[in-house]
Tab-separated table of C-alpha atoms in Angstrom:
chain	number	residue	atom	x	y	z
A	239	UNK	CA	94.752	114.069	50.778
A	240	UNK	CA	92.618	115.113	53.704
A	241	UNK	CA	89.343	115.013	51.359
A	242	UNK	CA	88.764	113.168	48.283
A	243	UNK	CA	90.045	115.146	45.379
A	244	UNK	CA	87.418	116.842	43.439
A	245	UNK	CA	87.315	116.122	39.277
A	246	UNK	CA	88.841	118.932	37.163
A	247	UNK	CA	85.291	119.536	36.205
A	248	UNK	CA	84.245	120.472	39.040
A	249	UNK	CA	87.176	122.415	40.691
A	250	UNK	CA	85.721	126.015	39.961
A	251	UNK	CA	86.038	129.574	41.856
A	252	UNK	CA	83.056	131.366	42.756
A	253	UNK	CA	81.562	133.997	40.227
A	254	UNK	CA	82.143	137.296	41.339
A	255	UNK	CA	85.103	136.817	43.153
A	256	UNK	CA	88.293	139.693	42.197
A	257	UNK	CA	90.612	140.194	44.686
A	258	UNK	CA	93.371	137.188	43.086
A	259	UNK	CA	92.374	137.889	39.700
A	260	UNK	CA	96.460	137.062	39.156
A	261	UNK	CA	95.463	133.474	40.550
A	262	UNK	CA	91.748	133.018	39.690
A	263	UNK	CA	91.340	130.102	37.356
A	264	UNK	CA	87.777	128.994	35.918
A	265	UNK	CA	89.113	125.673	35.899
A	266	UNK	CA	92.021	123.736	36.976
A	267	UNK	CA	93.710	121.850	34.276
A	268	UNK	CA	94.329	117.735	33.883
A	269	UNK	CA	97.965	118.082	34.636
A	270	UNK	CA	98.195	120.984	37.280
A	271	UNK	CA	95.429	118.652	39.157
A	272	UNK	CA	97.482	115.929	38.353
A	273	UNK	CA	100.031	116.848	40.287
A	274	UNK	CA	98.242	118.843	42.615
A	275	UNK	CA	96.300	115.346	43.535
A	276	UNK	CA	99.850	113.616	43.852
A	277	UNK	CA	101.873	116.535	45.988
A	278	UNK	CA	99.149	118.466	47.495
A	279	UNK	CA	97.904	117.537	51.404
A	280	UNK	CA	95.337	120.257	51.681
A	281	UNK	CA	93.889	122.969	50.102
A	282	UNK	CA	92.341	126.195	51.763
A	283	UNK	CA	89.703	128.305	50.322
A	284	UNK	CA	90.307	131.944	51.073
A	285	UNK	CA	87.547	134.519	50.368
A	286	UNK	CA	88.319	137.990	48.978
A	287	UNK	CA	88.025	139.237	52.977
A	288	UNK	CA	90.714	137.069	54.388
A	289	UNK	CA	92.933	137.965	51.149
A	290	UNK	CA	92.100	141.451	51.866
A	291	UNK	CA	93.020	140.666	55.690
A	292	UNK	CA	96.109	139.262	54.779
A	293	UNK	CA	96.821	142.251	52.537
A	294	UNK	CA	96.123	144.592	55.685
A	295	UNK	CA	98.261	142.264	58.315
A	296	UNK	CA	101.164	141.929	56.396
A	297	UNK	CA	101.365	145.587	55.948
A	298	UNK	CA	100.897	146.737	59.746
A	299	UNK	CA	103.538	144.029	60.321
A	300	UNK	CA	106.441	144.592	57.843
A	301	UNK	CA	105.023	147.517	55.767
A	302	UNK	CA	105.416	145.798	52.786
A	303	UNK	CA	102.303	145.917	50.474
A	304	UNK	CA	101.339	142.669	48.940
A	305	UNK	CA	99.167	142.402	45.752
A	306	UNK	CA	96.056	140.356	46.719
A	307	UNK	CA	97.328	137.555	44.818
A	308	UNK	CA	101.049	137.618	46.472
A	309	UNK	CA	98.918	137.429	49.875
A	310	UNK	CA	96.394	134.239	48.835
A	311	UNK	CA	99.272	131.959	50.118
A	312	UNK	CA	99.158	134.311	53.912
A	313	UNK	CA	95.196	134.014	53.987
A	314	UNK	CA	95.546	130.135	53.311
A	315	UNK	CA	98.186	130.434	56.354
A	316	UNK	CA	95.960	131.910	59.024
A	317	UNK	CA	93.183	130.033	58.008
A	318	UNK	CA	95.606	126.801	58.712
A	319	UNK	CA	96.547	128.318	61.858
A	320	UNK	CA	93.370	129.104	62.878
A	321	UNK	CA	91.764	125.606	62.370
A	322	UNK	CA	94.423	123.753	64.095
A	323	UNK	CA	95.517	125.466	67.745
A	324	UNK	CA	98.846	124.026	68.868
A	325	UNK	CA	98.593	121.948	71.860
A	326	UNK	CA	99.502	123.938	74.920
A	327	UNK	CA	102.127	121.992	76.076
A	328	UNK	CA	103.957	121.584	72.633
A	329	UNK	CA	106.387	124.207	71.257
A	330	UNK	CA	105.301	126.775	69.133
A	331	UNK	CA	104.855	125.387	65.847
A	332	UNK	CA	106.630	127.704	62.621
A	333	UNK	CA	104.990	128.170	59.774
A	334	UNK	CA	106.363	130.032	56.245
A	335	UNK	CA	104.231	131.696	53.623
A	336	UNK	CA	105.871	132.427	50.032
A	337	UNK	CA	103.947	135.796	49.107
A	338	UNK	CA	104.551	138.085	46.538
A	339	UNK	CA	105.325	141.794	46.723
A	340	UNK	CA	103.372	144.449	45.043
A	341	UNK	CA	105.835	144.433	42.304
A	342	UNK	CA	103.264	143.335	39.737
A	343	UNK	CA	100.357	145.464	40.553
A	344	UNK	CA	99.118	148.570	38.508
A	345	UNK	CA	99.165	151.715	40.833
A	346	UNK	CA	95.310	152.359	39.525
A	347	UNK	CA	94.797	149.137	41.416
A	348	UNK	CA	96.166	150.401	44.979
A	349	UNK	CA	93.201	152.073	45.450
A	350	UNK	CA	90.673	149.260	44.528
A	351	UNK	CA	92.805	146.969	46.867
A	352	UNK	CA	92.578	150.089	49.072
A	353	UNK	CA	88.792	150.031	48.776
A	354	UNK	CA	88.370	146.320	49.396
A	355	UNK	CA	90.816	146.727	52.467
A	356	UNK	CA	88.368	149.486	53.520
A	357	UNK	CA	85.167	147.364	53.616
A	358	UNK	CA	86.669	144.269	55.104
A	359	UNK	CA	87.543	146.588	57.897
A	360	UNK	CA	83.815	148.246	58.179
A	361	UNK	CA	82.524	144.506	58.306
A	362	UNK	CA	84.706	143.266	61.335
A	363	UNK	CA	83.313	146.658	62.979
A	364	UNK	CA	79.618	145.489	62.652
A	365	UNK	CA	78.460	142.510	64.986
A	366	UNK	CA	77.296	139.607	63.281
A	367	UNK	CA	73.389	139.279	63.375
């Protein structure tokens, strides 16, 4: 593992957090972090904007509409990406992302997704102070 694996105990998601509810755990269990710990190299934490970002790109790019859950495993993607530029003399690396559809989410809950989707945009409008 890149860092040392946290306890179960302490492997918690932040209150307040509901875009993934379909993937929100209070607590990982002994035997998913069991295995986790033995086949997992690294673990990205995505926030409910980059799920919400994710949501938004993979529409615009293949108009397919993800439920925020289906796109945690995008948002982990960029992030990746985005941490580790290929060197400019190497080949484009490829990457795949196993997302789910929409196929699982409530219509009532397009428009919160819709909503969320909404303010992640009206934040990348403002500057940063």
């Amino acid at each position: 593992p890149v860092f040392p694996p946290p306890r179960p105990s302490s492997a918690r998601r932040p209150a307040g957090e509901k875009a993934a509810e379909g993937v929100a755990v209070g607590q990982i269990g002994p035997e998913v972090f069991r295995i986790c710990d033995a086949l997992v190299d690294e673990v990205m934490l995505v926030d409910e904007r980059e799920i919400a970002a994710a949501v938004r790109d993979v529409f615009l790019d293949t108009r397919a509409v993800l439920e925020p859950a289906g796109a945690v495993s995008v948002a982990g993607l960029k992030q990746y990406v985005a941490r580790r530029p290929p060197a400019p003399s190497a080949p484009p690396p490829a990457f795949v992302a196993i997302a789910g559809d929409a196929s699982n989410i409530e219509f009532s809950n397009i428009w919160s997704v819709n909503s969320l989707l909404e303010r992640v945009a009206q934040a990348e409008r403002t500057p940063a102070e």
